[in-house]
Every structure is written in structure tokens, then in C-alpha cells.
Coordinates of C-alpha atoms in Angstrom, one line a residue:
Chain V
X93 CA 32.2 226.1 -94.4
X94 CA 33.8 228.1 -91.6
X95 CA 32.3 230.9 -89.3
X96 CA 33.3 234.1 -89.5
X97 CA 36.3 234.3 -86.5
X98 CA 36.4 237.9 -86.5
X99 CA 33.6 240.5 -87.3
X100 CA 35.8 243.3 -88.5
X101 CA 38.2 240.8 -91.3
X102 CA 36.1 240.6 -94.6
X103 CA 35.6 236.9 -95.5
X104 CA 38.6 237.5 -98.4
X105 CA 41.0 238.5 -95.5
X106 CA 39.7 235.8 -93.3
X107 CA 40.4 232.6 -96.0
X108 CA 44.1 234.1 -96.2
X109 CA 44.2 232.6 -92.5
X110 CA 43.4 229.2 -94.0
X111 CA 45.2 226.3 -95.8
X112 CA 44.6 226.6 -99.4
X113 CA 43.5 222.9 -101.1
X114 CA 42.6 221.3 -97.7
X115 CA 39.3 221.2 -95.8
X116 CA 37.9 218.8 -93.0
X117 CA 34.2 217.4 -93.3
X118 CA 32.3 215.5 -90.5
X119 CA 29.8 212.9 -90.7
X120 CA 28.3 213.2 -87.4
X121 CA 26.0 210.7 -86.9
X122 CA 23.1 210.2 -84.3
X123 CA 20.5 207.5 -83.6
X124 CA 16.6 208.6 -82.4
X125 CA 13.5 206.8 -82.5
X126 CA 15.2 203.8 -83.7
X127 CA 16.7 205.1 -86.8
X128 CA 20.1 206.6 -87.5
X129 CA 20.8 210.1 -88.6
X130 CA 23.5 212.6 -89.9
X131 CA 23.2 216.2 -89.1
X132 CA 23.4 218.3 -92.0
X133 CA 23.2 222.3 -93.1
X134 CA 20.9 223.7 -95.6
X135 CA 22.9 226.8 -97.7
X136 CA 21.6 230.5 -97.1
X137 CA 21.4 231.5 -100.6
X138 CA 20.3 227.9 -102.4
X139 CA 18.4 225.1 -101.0
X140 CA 21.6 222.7 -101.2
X141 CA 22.4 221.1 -98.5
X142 CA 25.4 219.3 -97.2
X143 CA 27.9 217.9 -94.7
X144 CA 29.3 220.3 -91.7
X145 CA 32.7 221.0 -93.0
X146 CA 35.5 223.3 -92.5
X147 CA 38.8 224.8 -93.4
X148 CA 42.2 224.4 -91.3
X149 CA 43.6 227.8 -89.9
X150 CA 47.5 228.0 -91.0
X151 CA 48.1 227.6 -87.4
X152 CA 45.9 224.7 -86.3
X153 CA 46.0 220.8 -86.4
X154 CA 43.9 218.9 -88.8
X155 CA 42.4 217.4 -86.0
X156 CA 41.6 220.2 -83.9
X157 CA 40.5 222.3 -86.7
X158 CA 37.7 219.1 -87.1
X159 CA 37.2 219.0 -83.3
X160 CA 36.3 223.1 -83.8
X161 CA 34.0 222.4 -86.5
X162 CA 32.0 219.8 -84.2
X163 CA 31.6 221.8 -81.1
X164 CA 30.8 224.8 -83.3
X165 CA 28.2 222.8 -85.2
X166 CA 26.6 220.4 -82.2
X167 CA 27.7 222.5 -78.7
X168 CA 29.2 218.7 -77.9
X169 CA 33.2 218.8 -76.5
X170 CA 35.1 215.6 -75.7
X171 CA 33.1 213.8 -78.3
X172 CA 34.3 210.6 -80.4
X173 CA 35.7 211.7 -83.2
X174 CA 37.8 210.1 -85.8
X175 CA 39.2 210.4 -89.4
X176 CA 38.2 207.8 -91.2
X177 CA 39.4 208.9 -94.6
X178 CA 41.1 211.5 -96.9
X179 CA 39.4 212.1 -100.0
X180 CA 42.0 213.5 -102.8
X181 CA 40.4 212.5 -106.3
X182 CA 40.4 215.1 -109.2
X183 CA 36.4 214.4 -109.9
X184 CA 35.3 215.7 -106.8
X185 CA 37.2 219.0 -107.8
X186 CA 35.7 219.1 -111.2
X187 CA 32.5 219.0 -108.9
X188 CA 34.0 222.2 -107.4
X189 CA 34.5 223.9 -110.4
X190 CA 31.0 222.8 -112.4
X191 CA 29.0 223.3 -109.1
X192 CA 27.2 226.1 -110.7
X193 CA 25.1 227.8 -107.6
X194 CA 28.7 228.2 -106.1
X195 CA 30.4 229.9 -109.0
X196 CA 26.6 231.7 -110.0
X197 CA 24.0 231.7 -107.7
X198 CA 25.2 231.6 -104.2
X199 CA 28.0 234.0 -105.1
X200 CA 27.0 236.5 -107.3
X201 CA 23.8 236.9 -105.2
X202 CA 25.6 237.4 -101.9
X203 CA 27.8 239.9 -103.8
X204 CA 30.3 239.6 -100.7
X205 CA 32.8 237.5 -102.8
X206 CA 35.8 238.5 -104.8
X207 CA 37.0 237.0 -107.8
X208 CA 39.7 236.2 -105.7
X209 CA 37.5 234.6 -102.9
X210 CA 35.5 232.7 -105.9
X211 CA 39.0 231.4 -107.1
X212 CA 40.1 230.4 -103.4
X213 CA 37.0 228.1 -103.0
X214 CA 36.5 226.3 -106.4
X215 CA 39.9 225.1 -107.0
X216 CA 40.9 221.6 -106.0
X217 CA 40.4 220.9 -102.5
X218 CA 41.6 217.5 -100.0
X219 CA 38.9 216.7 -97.9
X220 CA 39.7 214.6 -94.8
X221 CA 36.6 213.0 -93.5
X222 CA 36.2 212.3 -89.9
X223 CA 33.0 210.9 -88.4
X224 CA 31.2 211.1 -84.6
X225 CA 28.5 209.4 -82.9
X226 CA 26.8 211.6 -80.6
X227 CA 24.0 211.3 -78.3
X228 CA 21.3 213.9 -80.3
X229 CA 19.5 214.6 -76.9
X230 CA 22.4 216.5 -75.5
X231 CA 23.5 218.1 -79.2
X232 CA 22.1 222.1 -80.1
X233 CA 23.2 222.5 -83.8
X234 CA 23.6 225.3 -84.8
X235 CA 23.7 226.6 -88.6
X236 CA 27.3 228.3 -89.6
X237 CA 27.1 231.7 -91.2
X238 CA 26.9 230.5 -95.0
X239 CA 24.0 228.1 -94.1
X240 CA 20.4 228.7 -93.1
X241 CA 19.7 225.8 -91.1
X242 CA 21.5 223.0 -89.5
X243 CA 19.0 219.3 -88.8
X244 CA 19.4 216.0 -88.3
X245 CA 18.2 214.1 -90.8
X246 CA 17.6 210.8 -91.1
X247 CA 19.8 208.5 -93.0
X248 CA 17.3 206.8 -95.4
X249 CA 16.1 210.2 -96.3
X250 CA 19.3 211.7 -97.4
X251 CA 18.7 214.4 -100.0
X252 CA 21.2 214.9 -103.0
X253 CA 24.2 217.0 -100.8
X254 CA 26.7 219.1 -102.5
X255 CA 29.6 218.0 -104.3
X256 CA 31.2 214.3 -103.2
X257 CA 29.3 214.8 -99.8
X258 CA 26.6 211.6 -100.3
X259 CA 29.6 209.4 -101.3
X260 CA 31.6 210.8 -98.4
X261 CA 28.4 209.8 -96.1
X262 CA 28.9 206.4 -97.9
X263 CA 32.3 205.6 -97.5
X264 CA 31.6 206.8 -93.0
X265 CA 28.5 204.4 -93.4
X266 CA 30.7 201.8 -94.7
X267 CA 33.7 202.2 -92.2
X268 CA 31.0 202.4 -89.3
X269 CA 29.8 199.4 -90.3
X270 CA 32.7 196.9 -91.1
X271 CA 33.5 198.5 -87.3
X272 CA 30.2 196.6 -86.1
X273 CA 32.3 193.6 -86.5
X274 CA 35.5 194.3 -84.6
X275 CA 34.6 197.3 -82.3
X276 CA 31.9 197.9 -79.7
X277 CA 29.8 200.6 -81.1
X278 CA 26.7 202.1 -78.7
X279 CA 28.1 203.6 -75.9
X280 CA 27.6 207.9 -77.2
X281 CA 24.1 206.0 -79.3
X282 CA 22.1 204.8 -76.6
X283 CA 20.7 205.9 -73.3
X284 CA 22.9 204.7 -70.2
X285 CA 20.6 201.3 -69.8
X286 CA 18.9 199.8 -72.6
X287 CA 16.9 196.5 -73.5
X288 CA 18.7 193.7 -75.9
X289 CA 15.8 194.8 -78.4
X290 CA 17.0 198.9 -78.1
X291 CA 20.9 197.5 -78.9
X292 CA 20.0 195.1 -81.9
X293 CA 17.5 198.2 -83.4
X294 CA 20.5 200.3 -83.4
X295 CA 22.6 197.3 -85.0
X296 CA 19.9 197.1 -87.5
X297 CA 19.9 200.5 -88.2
X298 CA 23.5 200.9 -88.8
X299 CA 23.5 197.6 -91.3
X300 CA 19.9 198.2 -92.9
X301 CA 19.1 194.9 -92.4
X302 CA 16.7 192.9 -89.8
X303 CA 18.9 190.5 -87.6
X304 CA 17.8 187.6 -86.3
X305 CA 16.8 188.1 -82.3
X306 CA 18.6 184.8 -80.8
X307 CA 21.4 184.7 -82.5
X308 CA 22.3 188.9 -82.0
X309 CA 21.6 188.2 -78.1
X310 CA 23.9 185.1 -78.2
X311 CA 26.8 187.2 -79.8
X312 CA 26.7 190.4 -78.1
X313 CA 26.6 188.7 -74.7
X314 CA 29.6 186.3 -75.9
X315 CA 31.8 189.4 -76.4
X316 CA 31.4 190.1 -72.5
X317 CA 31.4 194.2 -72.5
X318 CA 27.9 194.2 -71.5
X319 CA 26.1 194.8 -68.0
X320 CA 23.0 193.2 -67.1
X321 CA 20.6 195.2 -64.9
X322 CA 17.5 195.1 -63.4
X323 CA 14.2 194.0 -65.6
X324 CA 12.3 196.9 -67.2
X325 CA 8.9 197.1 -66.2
X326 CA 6.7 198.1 -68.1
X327 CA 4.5 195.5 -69.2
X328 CA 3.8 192.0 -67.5
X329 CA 6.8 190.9 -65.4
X330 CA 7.6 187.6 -66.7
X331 CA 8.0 189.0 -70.3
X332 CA 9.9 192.2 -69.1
X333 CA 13.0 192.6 -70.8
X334 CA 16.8 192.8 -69.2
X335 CA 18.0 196.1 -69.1
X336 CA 21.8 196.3 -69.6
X337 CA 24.6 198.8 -69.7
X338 CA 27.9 199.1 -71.3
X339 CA 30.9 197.8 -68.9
X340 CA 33.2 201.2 -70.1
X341 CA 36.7 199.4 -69.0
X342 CA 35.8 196.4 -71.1
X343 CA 33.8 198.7 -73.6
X344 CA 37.4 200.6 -73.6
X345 CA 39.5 197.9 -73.5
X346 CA 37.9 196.3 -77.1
X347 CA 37.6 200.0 -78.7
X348 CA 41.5 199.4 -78.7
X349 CA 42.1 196.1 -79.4
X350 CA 39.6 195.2 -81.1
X351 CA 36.9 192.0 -80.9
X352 CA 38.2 189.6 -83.2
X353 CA 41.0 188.1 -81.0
X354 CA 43.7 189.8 -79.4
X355 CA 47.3 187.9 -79.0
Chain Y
X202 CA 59.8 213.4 -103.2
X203 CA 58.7 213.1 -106.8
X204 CA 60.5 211.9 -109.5
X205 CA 61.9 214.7 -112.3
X206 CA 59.4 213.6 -114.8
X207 CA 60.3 215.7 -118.0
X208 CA 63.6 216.6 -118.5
X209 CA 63.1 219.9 -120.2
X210 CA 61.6 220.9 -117.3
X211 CA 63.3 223.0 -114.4
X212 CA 62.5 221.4 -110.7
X213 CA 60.4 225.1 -110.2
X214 CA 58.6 224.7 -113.0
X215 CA 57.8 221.0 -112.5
X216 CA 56.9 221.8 -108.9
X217 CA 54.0 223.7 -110.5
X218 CA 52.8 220.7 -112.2
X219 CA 51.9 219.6 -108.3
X220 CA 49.5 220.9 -105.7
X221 CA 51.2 223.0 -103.2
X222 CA 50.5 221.9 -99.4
X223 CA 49.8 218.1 -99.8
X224 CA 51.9 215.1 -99.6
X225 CA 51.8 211.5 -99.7
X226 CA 54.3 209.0 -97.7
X227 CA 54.2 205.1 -98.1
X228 CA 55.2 203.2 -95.7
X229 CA 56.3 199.5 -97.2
X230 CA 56.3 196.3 -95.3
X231 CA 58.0 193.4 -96.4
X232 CA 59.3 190.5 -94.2
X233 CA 62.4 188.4 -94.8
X234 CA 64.7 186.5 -92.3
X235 CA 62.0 186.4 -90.2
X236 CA 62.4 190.2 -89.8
X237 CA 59.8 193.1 -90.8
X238 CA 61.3 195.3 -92.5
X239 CA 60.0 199.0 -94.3
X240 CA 61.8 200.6 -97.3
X241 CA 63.5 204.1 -96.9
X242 CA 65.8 206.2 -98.9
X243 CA 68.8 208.1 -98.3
X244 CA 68.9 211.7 -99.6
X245 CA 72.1 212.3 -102.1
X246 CA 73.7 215.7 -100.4
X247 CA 72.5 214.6 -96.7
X248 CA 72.9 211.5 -95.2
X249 CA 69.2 211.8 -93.5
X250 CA 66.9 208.7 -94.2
X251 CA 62.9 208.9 -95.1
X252 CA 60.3 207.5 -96.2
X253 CA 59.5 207.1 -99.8
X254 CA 56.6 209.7 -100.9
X255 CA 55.9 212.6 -103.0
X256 CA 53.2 215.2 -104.2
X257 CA 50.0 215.0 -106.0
X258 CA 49.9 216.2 -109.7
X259 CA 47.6 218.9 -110.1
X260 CA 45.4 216.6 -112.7
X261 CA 46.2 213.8 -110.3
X262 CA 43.9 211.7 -107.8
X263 CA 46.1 211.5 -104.6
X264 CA 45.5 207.6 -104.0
X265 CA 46.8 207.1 -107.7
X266 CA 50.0 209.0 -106.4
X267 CA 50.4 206.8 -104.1
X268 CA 50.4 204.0 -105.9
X269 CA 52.8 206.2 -108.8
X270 CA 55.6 206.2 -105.7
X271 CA 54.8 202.7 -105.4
X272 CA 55.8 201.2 -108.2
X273 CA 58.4 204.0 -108.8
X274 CA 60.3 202.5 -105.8
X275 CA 59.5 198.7 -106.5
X276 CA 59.0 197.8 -109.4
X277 CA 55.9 196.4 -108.3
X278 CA 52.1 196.8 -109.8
X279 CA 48.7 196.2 -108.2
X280 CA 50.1 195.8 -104.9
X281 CA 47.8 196.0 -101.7
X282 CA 48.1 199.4 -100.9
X283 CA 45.8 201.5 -98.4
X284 CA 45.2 205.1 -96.9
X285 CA 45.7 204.6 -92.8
X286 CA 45.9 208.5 -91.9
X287 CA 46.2 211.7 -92.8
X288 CA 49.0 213.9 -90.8
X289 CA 47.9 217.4 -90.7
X290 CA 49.5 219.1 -87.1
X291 CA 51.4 222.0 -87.0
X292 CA 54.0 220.6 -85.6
X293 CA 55.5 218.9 -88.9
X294 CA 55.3 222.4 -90.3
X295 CA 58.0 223.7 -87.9
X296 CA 59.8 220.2 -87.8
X297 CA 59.8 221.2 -91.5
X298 CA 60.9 225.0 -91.4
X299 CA 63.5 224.1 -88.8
X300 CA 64.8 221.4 -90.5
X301 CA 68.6 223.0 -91.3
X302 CA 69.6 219.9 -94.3
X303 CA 66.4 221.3 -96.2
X304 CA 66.7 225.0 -96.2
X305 CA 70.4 224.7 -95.6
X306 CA 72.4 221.9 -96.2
X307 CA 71.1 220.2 -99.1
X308 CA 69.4 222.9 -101.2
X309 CA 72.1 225.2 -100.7
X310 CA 74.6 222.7 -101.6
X311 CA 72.8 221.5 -105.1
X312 CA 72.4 225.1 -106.1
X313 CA 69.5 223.6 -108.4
X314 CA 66.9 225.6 -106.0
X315 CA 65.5 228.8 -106.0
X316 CA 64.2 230.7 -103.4
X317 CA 60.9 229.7 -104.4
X318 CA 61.1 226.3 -105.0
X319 CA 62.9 226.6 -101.0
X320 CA 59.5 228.2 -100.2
X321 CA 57.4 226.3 -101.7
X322 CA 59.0 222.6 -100.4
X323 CA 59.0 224.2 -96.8
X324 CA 56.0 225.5 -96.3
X325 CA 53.4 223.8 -94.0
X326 CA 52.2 220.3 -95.9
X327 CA 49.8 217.6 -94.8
X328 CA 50.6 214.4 -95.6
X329 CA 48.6 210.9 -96.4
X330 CA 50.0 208.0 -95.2
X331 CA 49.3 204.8 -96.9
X332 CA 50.8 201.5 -96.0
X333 CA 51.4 198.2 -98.3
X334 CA 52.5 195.0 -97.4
X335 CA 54.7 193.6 -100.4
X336 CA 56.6 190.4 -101.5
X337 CA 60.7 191.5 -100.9
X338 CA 61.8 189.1 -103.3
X339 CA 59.4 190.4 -106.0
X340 CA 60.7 193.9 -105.6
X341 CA 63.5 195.8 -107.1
X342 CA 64.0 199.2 -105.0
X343 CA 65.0 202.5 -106.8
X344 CA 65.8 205.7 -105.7
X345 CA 64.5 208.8 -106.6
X346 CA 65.9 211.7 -108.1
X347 CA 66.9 213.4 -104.6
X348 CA 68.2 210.0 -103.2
X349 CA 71.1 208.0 -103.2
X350 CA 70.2 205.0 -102.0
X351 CA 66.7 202.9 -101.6
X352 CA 67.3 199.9 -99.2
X353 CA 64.9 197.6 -97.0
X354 CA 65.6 198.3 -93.5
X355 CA 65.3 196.3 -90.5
X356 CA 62.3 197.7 -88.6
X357 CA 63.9 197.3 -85.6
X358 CA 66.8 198.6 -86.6
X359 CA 64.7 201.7 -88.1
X360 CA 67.4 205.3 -88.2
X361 CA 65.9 208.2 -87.2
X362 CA 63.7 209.8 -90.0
X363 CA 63.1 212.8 -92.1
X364 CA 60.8 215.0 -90.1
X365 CA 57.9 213.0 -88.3
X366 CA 58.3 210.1 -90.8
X367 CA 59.6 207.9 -87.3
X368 CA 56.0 208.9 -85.9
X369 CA 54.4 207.9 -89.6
X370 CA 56.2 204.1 -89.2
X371 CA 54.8 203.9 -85.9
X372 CA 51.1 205.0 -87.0
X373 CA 51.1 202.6 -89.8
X374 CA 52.5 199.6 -87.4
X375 CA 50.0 200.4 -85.1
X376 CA 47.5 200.0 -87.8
X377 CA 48.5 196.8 -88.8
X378 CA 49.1 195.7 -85.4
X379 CA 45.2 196.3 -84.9
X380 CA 44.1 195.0 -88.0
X381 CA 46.0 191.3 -87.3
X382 CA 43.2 191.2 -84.5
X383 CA 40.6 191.5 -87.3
X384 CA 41.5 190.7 -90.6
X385 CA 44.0 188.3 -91.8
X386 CA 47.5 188.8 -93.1
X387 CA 50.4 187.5 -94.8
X388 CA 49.1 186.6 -97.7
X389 CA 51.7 189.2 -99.4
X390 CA 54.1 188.2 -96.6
X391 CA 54.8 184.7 -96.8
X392 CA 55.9 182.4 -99.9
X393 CA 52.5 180.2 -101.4
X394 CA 52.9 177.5 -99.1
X395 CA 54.2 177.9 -95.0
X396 CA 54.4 176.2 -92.3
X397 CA 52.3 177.2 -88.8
X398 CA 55.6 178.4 -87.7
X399 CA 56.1 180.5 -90.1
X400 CA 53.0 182.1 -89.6
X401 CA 53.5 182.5 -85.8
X402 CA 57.0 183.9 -86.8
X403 CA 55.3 186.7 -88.8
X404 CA 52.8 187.8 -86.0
X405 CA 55.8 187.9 -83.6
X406 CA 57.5 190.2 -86.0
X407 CA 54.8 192.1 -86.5
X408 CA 53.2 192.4 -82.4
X409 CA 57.3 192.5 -81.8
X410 CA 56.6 190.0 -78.7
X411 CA 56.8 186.2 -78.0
X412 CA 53.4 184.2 -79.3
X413 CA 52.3 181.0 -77.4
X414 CA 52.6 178.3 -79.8
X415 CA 49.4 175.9 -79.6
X416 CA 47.3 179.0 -78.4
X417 CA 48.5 180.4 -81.8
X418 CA 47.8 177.8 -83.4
X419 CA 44.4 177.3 -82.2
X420 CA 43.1 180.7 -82.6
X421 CA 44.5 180.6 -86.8
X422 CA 43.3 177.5 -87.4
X423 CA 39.6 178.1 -86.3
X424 CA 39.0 181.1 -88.2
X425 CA 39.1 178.7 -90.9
X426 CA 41.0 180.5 -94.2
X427 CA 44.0 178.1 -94.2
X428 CA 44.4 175.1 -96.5
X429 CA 46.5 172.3 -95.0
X430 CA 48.8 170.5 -97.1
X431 CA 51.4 167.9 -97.5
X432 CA 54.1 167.8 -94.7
X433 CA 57.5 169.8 -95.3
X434 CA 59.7 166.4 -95.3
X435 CA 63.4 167.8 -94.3
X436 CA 63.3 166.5 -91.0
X437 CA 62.1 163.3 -89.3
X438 CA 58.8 162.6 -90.7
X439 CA 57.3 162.4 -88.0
X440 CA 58.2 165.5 -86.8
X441 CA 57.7 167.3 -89.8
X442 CA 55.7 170.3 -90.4
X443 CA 52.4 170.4 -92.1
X444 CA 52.6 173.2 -94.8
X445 CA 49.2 175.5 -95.3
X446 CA 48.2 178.4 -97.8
X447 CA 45.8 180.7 -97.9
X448 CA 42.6 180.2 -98.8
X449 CA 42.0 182.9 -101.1
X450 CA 38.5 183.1 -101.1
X451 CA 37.9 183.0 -97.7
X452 CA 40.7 185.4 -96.8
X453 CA 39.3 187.7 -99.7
X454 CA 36.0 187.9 -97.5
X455 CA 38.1 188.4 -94.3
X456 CA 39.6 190.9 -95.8
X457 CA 36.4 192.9 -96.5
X458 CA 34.4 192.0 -93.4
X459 CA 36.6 190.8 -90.7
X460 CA 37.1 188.1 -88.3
X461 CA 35.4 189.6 -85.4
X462 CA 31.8 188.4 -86.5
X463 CA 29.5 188.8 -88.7
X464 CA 26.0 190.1 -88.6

């Protein structure tokens, strides 16, 4: 949902400024005490919760109108962020239009919405989705003005979201994690310098699986976009582990070509 | 654009059938002569070439639109066809508003439009882009109702484009420029059986720059989803050819998790 833009336009004159049929949602995920999370907002007037999302101002890019939805949500600019898909099937508006707390409860309790406004938001909409991977530590987020609260949460714990928003969670899961295999992913995840251990929890994290320690070590190193630093020590010395960092130009450099091979 | 599908039916009142605002455009690869080629149309009152695309029924899933224009131009079912990106600037808008053969030229000229329908066809629209790689010889291009002609072009010899369908092409060989570092293709590309050559031939088509030959053949060979088989015998035996196909299975599982590795 957007934010109100301007105080004095009631929320009917303000959707007029929007595309009809077309809204943005961002699966912005986040990775803390070794599990990965997606930050989600909790609805004012009913416990649902769901993705942050947004509509596209009839003079804004797609892109920028998602870019606007993430600094507006997380206080993060310049952040990686990328459609990964465009979600146009006729269920998810039959969603819409059976999603009773949005034609009932949410609306006739908030009593701010027209018929008009009612019809405006429950007929079919195209969602593009676009996902990000922030660094939670440096993230504020911050609730929009139809919802209560705004949380990371962590993925296994997922509640039931609003309309197609758990599949569209899916489907960024998925692409994030068929990514694992041809792209570098850590860089916005982790702290500057981290052990092999910190990089193969976060791996494991993503997939959901345990991976086995040697052979994880033996094929991130083989890939050659990784730093090795100074031991961390912490415990005895001969068992401190490696610290390492990403090397950006090479972590670059495979973002855009990718790690399978490049001609 | 879409197909008149009910005679009875004015182009206005079909338009209704459609949501307003969203489009699809495919962009088809096929390869022949050892050439990569894409399949536009001509428009009938305007000699301006685009891509083949067209709107989302109302009671329509917008992937299964895609694959309605697909077969609509082809001939051809259960083709691999796939989202790449969603085009949402405002900049097409006003490529769109400004272009002179829409609003001018060609509606003007068939008389069959009303002011409405000229509104409605001009107004801002975002459009998915999906991509397919198909079989030439398999395919029997048609136009649609707005076009006079439906032809495989040359990529390299691709005219300038409807609107930002140029940009579009570009996007969508990007995207399979990226993904021939991960996943493998050709497989709706090249006849059953091929020789290395051939092969190498399609990636140079496709990266549109010389390949080094063992080096090629190295790299294809060792990821393993090729089945070698007799020798091509039109030459000098021992100069001949092996020929190889696909191994289906394996490249089925490429397909889905990539050549990069695998955790």
C-alpha cells in the first residue's frame, strides 16, 4: 500500500494519481542470527499481514516507483534491488475480490473509503515483484499509513500473508536460490569480514538445508571472489578460523556474468 | 496487438474484453543459416515493424497470453516460453503518445477507430516481455489482424521498432546471453543431432563474437549433457565430425538448477 503523498488530497483523489491494474511488491530479505528474514507489515484495522507493496504514480517508472517503496519502508537508498517476476494470473484477483476484511472489515471500519475507492482496489491487479537483500543492522522500517507495524520476520515463521503474497515470497525464495548457483550472493548479507562457517550458515539458510563443511569451503574458494584476512581470535589460535571478505571487482565482475563459465 | 477474436464484435467493444494498461511482447528466437534471427510484423497502413504482442483478456492469466500470441503467430504449441522483464518507464508512455503512425497515420487512415479506442491504445501501458527460443522450420508465421506481413528477420539485420520494442530485443538477448553462461541451450535451436561446430556456431550467433574452438569445446563437453554419436561421414573419414545430442535428462536438470554448481 502506498503512503499518503499529500495531507490535504483524500485517499480517493490520491489513487486517481496512480496506475489502475498495476502494483509493485518487494520481498526484502535480511539475514540475522544466522537465519534469513523478510520484512513484512501488519494491517491497522485487521491482524493480516503482508508484503511491502505499492502503487505506480502515472508519472513514475516501475522501477523507481519500487525503489520509493523500499526507502520508504527500510530508510535504505542505493540498495540491490531487482524484479524478479510479474505476476498477472486471474486467481490472485479472485483473491482480491473474495478477500473479505478488504471489501468488509478493513473498509467499512475505516469508513474513509468510497465505493469508488473499494472498486479501485479489488479489481484485477499485475503485481511485479522485485526482491532486495539488505543489511538489517543499518535498515529502520517503518509501517506505511494503512499498516500498524512493519518487522522482520523470520522466514521459517512466515504467517499466512494476504492474497498471493506467501507464493510471491516463494517464487523470490526460489529465484534467490537457483542464483546461489550462478551469482555471488553475500556481499549486502554479511558483515564486511566473516569466517567460512558465517558464509556457509547464510548458504544454508537460503537453501534450508545443512551443507557439507569441506566441500562448501572447496567451492566457494574455487570461484576466486573471496579475500582471505587475518585469523579471528577468539578462541585458541591454532583452531581460529580465516576471516575473509568479498573482493567487490571480482564480486562485481560475476554478479554480471555470471559463475558458470563465461566465453 | 490482439487478434479480432469475434467478428460481431466492433474493435471498441472487443477492446473491453481486455485489461486497459497492460501488455505483453514476445520476443522469438530462432536460428537458421547459422544466423539468429527474431520474428516481427509489419503493420498494414504503416510500414513500421514490431514485435509480435498483445493484451491480457480481462478473465485471462497474462502468461497464458503470452503463450495465445505464441501460437497465434507460429503455429507452434508447448513451446519454451518465459517472462524476462517487465517494462514499466514513462518513457514508453510518451514514445507512445508521440508516436504520429498511431494517433495519426494509421488510425486515421483505417477510419475503424474511435476516439476512444485512440485513447485507450495510447495511453501509458506496461508491458511483459517474454522470450522463446523455437524450431524455424517447425513454424508457420501469421500475421495479425493490424499486420501485413509476419517474417523472421535477421537479428543483425533487426529495422528499427515500434516504440521501445528495439530496447525489448536487446533486454531479451541480454538475457539469453547471460543464461548461456549458466544453463544450457539449443536444444530448441539445433536439429536432433549436431556437430561441435554447430554448436560453437550457435553461441557465436548468440554472444555475436568469434569463440575459440578447442576452448569451446572443452568447456561443452565437461559439463557433461551431450551424447556423442556416430561420425557425420561427408567428408574424409578421418576428418569427419562426430555428431552429439542432447542429453535430455541432464539438460532438463540444467535447465532447472544451472551449470554454475550445485549445493
Amino acid at each position: 500500500m502506498t503512503k499518503i503523498q499529500d495531507p490535504m488530497l483524500s485517499f480517493e483523489e490520491e489513487l486517481n494519481m496512480y496506475l489502475a491494474g498495476n502494483s509493485i511488491d518487494c520481498v526484502i530479505f535480511g539475514y540475522e542470527h544466522q537465519e534469513l528474514k523478510i520484512l513484512l507489515l501488519q494491517w491497522k484495522h485487521h491482524p493480516v499481514w503482508s508484503l511491502p507493496g505499492g502503487f505506480i504514480r502515472k508519472d513514475e517508472d516501475m522501477n523507481k516507483a519500487a525503489n520509493r517503496v523500499l526507502i520508504e519502508r527500510t530508510g535504505l537508498k542505493s540498495v540491490y534491488l531487482n524484479q524478479f517476476r510479474t505476476f498477472g494470473s486471474v486467481a490472485r484477483s479472485e483473491l482480491h475480490k473474495n478477500a473479505q476484511f478488504m471489501r468488509l472489515d478493513l473498509f467499512k471500519k475505516s469508513e474513509v473509503f468510497s465505493a469508488k475507492t473499494i472498486a479501485w482496489l479489488t479489481k484485477r491487479f499485475i503485481t511485479t515483484g522485485y526482491f532486495a537483500l539488505v543489511d538489517i543492522e543499518k535498515t529502520s522500517p517503518k509501517p506505511d499509513f494503512l499498516s500498524a507495524k512493519c518487522e522482520w520476520k523470520s522466514l521459517k515463521d512466515t504467517p499466512p500473508l494476504l492474497l498471493d503474497h506467501n507464493d510471491i515470497v516463494q517464487k523470490a525464495l526460489e529465484h534467490l536460490r537457483i542464483r546461489l548457483n550462478y551469482l555471488p550472493i553475500g556481499a549486502s548479507l554479511l558483515p564486511h569480514k566473516f569466517t567460512m562457517q558465517d558464509l556457509q550458515k547464510l548458504y544454508e539458510a537460503i537453501l534450508q538445508k545443512p551443507l557439507e563443511r569441506s566441500n562448501f569451503q572447496r567451492k566457494l574458494l574455487k570461484l576466486d571472489f573471496l579475500n582471505r584476512h587475518e585469523k579471528q581470535m577468539t578462541g585458541a589460535a591454532n583452531k581460529a578460523p580465516y576471516l575473509y571478505s568479498f573482493d567487490m571487482i571480482k564480486y562485481e565482475k560475476l554478479i554480471k556474468q555470471g559463475i558458470g563459465f563465461s566465453f
